[in-house]
GROMACS .gro file of C-alpha atoms in nm:
model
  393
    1UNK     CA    1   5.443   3.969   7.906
    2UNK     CA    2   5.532   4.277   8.066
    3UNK     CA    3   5.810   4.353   8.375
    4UNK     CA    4   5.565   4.572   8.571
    5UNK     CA    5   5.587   4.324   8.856
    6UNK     CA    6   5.978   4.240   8.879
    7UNK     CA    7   6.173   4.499   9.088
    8UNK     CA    8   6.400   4.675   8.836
    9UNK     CA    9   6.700   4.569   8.936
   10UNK     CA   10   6.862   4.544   8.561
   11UNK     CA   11   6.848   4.766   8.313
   12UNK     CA   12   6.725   4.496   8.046
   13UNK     CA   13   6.793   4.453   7.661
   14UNK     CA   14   6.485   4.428   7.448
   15UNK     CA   15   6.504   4.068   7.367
   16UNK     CA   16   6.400   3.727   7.508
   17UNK     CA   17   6.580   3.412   7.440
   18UNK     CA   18   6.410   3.076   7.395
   19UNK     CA   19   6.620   2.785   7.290
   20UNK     CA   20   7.073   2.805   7.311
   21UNK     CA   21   7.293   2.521   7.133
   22UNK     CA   22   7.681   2.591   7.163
   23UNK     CA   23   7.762   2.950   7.154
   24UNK     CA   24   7.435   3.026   7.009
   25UNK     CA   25   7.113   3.168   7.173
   26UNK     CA   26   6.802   3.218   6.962
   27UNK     CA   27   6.512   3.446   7.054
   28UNK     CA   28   6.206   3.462   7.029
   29UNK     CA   29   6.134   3.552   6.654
   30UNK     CA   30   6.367   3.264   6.566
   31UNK     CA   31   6.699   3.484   6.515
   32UNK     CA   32   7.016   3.359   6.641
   33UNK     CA   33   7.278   3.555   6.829
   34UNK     CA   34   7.649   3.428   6.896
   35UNK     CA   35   7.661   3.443   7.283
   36UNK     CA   36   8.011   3.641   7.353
   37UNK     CA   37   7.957   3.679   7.725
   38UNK     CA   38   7.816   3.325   7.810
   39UNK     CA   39   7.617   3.458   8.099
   40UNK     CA   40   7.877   3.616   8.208
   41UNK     CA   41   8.124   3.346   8.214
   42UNK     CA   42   7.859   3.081   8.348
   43UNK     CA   43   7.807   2.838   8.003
   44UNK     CA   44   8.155   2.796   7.962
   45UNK     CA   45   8.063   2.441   7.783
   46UNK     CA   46   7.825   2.620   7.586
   47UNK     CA   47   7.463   2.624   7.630
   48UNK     CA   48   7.235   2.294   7.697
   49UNK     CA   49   7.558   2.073   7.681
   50UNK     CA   50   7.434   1.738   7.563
   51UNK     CA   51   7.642   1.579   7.866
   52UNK     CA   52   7.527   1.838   8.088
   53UNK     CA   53   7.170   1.820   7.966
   54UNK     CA   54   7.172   1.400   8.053
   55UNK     CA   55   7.312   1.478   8.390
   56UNK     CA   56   7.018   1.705   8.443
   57UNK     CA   57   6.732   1.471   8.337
   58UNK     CA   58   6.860   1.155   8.466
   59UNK     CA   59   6.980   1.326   8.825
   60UNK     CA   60   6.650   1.514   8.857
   61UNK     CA   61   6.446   1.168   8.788
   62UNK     CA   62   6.638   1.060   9.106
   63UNK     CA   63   6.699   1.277   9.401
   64UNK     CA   64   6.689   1.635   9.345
   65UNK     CA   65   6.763   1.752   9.696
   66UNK     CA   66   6.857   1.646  10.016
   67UNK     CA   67   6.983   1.919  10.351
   68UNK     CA   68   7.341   1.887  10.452
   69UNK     CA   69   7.229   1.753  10.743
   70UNK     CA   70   7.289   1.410  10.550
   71UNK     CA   71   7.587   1.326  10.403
   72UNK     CA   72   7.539   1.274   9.997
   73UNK     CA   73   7.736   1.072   9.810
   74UNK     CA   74   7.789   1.349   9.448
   75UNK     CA   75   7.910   1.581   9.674
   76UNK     CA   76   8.189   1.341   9.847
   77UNK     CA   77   8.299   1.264   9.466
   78UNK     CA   78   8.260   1.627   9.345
   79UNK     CA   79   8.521   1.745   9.684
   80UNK     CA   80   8.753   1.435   9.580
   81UNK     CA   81   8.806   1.539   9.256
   82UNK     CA   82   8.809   1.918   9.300
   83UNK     CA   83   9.070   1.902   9.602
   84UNK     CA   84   9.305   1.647   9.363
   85UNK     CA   85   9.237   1.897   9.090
   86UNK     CA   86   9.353   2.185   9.301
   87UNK     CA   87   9.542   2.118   9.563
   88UNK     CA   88   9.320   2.198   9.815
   89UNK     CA   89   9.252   2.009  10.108
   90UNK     CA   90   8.865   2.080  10.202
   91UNK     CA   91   8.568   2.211  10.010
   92UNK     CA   92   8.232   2.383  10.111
   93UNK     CA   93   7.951   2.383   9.868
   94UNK     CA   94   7.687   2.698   9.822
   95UNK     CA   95   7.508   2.845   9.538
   96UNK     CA   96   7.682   3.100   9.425
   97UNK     CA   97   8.062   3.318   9.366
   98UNK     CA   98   7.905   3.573   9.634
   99UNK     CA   99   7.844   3.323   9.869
  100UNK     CA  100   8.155   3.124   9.836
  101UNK     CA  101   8.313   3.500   9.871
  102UNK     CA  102   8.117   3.558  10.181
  103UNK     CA  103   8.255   3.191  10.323
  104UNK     CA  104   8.621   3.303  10.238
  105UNK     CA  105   8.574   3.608  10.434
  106UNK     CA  106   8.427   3.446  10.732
  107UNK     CA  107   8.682   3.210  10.723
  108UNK     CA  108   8.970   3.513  10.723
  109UNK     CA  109   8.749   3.694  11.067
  110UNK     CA  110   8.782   3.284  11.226
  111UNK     CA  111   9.196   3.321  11.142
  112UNK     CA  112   9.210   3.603  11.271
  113UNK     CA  113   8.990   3.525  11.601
  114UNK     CA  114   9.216   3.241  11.617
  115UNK     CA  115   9.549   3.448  11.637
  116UNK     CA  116   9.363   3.720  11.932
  117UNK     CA  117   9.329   3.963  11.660
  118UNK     CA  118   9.041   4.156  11.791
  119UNK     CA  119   8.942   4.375  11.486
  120UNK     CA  120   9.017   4.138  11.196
  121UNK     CA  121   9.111   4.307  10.844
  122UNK     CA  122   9.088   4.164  10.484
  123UNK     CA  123   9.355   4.358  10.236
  124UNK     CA  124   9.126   4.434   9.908
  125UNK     CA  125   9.215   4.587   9.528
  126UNK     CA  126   9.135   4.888   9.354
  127UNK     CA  127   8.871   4.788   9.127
  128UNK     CA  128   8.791   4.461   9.287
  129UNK     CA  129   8.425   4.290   9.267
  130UNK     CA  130   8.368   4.024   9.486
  131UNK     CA  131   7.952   4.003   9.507
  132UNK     CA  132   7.648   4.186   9.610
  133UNK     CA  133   7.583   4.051   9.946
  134UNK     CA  134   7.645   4.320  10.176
  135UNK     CA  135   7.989   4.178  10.321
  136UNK     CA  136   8.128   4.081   9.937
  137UNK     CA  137   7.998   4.428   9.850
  138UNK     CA  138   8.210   4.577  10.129
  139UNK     CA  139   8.545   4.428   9.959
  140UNK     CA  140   8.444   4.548   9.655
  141UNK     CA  141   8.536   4.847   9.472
  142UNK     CA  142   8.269   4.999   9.257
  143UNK     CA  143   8.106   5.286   9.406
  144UNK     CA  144   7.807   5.269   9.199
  145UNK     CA  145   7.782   4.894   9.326
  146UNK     CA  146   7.772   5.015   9.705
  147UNK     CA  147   7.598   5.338   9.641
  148UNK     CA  148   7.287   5.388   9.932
  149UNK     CA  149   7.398   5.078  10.113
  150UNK     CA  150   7.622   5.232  10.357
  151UNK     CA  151   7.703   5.197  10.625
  152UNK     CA  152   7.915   4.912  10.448
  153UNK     CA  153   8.087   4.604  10.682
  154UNK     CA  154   8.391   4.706  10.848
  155UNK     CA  155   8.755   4.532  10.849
  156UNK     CA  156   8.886   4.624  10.484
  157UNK     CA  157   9.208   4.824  10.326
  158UNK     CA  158   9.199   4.878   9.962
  159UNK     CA  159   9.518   4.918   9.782
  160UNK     CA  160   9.632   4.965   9.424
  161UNK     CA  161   9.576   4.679   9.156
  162UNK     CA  162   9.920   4.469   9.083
  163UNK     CA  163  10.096   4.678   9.358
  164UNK     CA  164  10.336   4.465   9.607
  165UNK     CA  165  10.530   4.727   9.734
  166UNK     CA  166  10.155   4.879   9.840
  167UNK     CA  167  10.098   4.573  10.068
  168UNK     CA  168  10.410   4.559  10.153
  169UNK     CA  169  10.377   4.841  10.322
  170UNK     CA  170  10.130   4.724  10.534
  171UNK     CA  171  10.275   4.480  10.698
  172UNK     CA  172  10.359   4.646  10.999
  173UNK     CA  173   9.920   4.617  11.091
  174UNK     CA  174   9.880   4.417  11.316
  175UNK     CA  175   9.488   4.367  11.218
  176UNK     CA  176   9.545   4.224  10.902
  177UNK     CA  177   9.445   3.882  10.864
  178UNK     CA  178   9.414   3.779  10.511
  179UNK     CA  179   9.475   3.927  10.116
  180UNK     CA  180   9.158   3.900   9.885
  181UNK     CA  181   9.246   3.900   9.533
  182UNK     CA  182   9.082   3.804   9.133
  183UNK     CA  183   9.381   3.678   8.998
  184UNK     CA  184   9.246   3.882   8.676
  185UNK     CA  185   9.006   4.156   8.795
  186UNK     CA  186   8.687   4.107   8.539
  187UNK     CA  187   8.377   4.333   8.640
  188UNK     CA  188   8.681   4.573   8.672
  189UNK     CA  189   8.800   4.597   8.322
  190UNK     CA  190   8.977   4.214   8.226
  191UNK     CA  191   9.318   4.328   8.444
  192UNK     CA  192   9.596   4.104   8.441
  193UNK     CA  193   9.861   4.148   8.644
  194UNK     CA  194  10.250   4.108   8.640
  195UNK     CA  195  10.390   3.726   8.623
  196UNK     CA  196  10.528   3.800   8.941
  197UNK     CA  197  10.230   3.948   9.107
  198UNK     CA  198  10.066   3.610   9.213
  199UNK     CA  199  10.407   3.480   9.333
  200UNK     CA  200  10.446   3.788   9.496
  201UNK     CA  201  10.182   3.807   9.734
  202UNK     CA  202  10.215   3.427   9.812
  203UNK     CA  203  10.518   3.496   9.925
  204UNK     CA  204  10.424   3.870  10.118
  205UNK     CA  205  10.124   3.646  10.292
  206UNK     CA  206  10.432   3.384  10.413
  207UNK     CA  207  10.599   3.680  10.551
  208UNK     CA  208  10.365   3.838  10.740
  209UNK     CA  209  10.128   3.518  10.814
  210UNK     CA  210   9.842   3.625  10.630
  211UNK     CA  211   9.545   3.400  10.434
  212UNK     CA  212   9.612   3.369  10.047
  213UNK     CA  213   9.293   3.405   9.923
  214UNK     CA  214   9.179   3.384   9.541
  215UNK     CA  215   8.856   3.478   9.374
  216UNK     CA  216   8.825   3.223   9.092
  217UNK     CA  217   8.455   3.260   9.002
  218UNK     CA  218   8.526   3.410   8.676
  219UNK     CA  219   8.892   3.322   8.565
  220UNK     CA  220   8.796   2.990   8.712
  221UNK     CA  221   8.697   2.671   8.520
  222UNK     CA  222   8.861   2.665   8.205
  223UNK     CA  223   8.816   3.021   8.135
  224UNK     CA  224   9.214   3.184   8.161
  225UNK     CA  225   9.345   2.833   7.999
  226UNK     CA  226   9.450   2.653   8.323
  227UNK     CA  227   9.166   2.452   8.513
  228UNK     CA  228   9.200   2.804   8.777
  229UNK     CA  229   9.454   3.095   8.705
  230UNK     CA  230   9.674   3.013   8.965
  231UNK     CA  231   9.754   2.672   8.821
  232UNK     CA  232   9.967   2.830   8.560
  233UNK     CA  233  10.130   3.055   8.800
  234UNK     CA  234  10.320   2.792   9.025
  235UNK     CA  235  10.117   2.953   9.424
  236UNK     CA  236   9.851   2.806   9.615
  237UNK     CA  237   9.610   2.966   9.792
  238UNK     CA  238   9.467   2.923  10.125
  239UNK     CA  239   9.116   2.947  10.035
  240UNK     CA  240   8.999   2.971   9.667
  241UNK     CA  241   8.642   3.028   9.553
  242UNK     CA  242   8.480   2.949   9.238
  243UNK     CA  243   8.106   2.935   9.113
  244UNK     CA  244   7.977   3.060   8.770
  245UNK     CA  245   8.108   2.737   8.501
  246UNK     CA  246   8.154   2.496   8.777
  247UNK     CA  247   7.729   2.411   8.687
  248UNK     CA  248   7.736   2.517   8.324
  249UNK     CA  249   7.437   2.730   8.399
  250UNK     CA  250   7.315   2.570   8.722
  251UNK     CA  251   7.378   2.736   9.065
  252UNK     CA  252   7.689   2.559   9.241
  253UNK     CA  253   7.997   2.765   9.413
  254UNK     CA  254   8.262   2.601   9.655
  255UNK     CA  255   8.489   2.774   9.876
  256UNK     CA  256   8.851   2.541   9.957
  257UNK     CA  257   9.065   2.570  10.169
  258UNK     CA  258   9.408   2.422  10.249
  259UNK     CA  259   9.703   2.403  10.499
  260UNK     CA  260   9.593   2.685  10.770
  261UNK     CA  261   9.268   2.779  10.680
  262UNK     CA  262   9.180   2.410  10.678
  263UNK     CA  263   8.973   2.304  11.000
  264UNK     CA  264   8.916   2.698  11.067
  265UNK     CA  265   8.522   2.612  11.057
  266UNK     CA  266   8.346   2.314  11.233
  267UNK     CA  267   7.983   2.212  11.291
  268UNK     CA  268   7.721   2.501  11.323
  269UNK     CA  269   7.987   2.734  11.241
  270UNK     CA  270   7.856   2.807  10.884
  271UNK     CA  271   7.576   2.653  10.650
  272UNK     CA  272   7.370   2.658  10.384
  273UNK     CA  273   7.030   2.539  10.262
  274UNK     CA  274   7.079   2.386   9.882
  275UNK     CA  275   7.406   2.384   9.844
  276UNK     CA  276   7.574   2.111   9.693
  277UNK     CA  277   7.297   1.964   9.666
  278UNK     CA  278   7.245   1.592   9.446
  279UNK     CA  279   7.168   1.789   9.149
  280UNK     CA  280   7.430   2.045   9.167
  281UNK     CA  281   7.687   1.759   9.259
  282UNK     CA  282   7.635   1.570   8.961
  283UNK     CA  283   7.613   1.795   8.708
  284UNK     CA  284   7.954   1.986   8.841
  285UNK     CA  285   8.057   1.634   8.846
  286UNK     CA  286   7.976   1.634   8.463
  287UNK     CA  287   8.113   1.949   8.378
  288UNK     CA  288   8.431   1.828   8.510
  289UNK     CA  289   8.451   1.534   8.316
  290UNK     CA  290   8.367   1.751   8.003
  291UNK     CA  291   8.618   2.009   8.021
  292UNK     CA  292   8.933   1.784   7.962
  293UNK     CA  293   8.818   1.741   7.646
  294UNK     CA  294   8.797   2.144   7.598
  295UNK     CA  295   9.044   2.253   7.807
  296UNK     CA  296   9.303   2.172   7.575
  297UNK     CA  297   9.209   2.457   7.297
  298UNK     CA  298   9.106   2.713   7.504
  299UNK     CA  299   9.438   2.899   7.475
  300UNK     CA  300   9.469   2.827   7.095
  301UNK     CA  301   9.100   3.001   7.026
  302UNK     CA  302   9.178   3.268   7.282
  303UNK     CA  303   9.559   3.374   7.076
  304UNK     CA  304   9.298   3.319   6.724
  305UNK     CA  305   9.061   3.568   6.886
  306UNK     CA  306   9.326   3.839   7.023
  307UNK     CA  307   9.475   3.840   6.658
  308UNK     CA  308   9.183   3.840   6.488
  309UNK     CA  309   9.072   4.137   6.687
  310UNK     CA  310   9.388   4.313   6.666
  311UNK     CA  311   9.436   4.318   6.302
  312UNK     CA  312   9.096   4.401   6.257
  313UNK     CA  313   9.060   4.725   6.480
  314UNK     CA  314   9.447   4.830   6.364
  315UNK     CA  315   9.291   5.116   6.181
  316UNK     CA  316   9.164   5.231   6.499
  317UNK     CA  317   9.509   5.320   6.647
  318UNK     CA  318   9.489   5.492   6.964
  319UNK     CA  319   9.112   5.468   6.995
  320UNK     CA  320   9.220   5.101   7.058
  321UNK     CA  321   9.388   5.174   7.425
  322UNK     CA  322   9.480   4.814   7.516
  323UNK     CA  323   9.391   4.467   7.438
  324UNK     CA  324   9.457   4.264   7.739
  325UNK     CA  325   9.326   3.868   7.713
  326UNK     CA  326   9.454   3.537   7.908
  327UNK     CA  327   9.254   3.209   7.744
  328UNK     CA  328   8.947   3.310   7.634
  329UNK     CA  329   8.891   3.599   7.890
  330UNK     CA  330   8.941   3.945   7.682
  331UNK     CA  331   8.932   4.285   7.719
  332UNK     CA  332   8.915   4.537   7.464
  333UNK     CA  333   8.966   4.888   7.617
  334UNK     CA  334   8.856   5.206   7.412
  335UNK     CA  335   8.914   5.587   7.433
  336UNK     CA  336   8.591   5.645   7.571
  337UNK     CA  337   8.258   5.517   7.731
  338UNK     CA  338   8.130   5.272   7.490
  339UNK     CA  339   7.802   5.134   7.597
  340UNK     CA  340   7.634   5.183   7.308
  341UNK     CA  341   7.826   4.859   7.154
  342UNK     CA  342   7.618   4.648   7.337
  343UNK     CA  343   7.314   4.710   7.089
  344UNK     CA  344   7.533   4.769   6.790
  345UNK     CA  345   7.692   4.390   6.861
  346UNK     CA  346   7.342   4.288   6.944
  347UNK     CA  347   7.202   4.384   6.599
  348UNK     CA  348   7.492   4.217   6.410
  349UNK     CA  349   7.390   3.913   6.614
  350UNK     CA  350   7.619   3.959   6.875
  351UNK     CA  351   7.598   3.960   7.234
  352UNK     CA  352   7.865   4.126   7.390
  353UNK     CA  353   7.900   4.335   7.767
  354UNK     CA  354   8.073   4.668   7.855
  355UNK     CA  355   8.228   4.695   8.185
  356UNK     CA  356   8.437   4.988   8.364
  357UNK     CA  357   8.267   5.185   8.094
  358UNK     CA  358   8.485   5.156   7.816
  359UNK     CA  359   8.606   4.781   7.828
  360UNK     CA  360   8.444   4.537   7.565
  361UNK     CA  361   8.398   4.227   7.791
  362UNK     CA  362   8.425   3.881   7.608
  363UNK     CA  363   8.372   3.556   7.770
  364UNK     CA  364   8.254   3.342   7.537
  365UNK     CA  365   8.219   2.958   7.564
  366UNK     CA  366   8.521   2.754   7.550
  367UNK     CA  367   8.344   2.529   7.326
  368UNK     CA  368   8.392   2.803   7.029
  369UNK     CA  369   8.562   2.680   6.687
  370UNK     CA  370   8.780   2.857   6.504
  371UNK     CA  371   8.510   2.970   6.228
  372UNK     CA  372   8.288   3.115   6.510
  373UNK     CA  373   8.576   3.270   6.653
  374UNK     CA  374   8.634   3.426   6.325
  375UNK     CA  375   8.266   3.543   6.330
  376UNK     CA  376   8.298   3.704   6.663
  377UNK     CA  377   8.595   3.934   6.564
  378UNK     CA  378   8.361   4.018   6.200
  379UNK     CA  379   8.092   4.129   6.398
  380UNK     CA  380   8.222   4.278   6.683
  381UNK     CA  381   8.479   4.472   6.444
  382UNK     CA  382   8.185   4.600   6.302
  383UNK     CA  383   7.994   4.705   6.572
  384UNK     CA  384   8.283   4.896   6.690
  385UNK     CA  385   8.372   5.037   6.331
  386UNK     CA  386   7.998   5.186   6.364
  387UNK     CA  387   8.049   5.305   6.744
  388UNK     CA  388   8.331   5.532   6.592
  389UNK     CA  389   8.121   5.592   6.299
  390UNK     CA  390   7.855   5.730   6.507
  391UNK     CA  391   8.043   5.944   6.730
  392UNK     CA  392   8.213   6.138   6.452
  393UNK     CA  393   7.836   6.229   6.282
   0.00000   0.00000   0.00000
């Protein structure tokens, strides 16, 4: 097997993974890893969920697929129970965070239309990263992320992360439409903001009669805790995306939308080809049924992980800039670029990302028990022990 025929798009790891159980993933010569990053937030049940895994077969020995030109009954039940869930009023089903991101923004340029704003404009963070199509990658921040794509989509501000008095001040424009924010900024370095940030710009968007609009994809299902972030912080949102552990590992996203933003969209007005799909219906279906029985723990294993890792980089002192965590979403920021952790983690059987550079990203499944938690601080402790140890030879 070689990758002389797939357009190198990712820098890969050298390994291959054949078989995953839980938090585990085992590769090809049989050696098992503890999977800290869960596909980047995707397996937040773990991987092949036996409940999951049923849902799968039996679904796919039924109907795999059907256009939405038809209605289907999963994805009636799946918009039921997310809208009672959240709040919400309406869903639409895609494939993917980008896409739901890309609906959310469409949605914000119909509000707008709908007010006679001619040139509508989406308020955007510092550090934000809100997908790779070429609309999501114009609201988000990374440079190296946009770099030779320009010219990028029109009809965004960016202001500073957890910064009301910087949208405040903008609410004199008459162009803006609509706030797009991760209630915790992942891909940017695991930010969480102010208690009062959230309430905040709820309450800035009442003022100046402007979309709420969340990006749950990552700190959504289970992940901060709450069912979504914004659960625990007492707003709603006009429109709310998700995608990533809403399938445990297969393709689903939903964009919702309530009060305003509701019947913004109509026939014709937006589509897609397999989303929400049978298949994707029934297992998010599933995955909802699973996670109130994990949901529970998620914050006790998340406070078991941030002490664990705090006592045991405490030698570290200031090399250790900040550990910032909220469930099982954590962020361990260093002194300096720190990529190489990645393969020091990975060869104490640890899978781990950087992101930002110097931020040790963990997202690992919510299904974790205590002693694996107590596994993932002994290795990754390590790993970083030997970053340090390596940089002062």
């Amino acid at each position: 097997m070689n990758e002389t025929y797939l357009i190198p798009t990712y820098a890969r790891q050298p390994v291959t993974f054949d078989r995953g159980e839980g938090v585990w993933l085992y590769d090809t010569d049989h050696n098992a890893y503890l999977d800290a990053i869960s596909g980047i937030g995707v397996c937040n049940l773990g991987h092949c969920h036996p409940a999951v895994t049923a849902t799968l077969a039996r679904q796919a020995e039924t109907l795999v697929h059907t256009s939405n030109l038809y209605r289907i009954d999963t994805q009636e039940k799946l918009s039921q129970r997310l809208c009672a869930l959240t709040g919400m009023d309406k869903v639409f089903f895609c494939n993917s965070g980008a896409e739901a991101n890309e609906a959310a923004l469409k949605l914000a340029r119909l509000y707008g239309h709908s007010k006679q704003v001619a040139c509508p404009t989406v308020v955007v963070l510092d550090n934000a990263f809100h997908g790779r199509t070429l609309f999501t990658l114009s609201a988000t921040a990374n440079p190296k992320a946009r770099e030779g794509f320009d010219p990028m989509v029109s009809g965004f501000i960016r202001v500073p992360w957890n910064d009301l008095d910087a949208i405040r001040a903008l609410g004199d424009n008459p162009d803006i439409v609509a706030v797009l924010v991760e209630p915790i900024q992942g891909e940017g370095g695991v930010h969480v903001p102010a208690a009062d940030y959230l309430p905040g710009l709820r309450q800035l968007c009442d003022q100046f009669g402007w979309l709420l609009m969340l990006d749950e994809v990552q700190t959504g299902n289970g992940r901060t805790g709450d069912y979504f972030f914004y659960l625990g912080a007492d707003v709603r949102p006009d429109v709310l995306t998700t995608a990533k552990g809403l399938g445990n590992g297969f393709p689903i996203g939903a964009c919702l939308v309530s009060g305003t933003a509701t019947d913004l969209m109509g026939p014709g007005s937006h589509g897609t080809t397999y989303g929400g799909n049978p298949l994707g219906c029934a297992v998010a279906l599933t995955v909802l049924d699973e996670m109130t029985k994990v949901l529970p723990a998620v914050n006790d294993r998340g406070a078991r992980l941030v002490a664990g890792l705090g006592a045991a980089l405490a030698d570290l002192g200031e090399r250790v800039v900040n550990l910032r965590a909220k469930g099982l979403m954590v962020g361990i920021e260093l002194d300096r670029d720190c990529g190489a952790i990645v393969q020091l983690a990975r060869e104490r059987g640890l899978l781990v990302n950087v992101t930002a550079g110097r931020v040790v990203r963990l997202l690992p499944p919510l299904v974790i028990s205590e002693q694996e938690v107590d596994t993932l601080v002994a290795r990754l402790s390590a790993a970083i022990h030997a970053f340090y140890q390596q940089e002062a030879a």
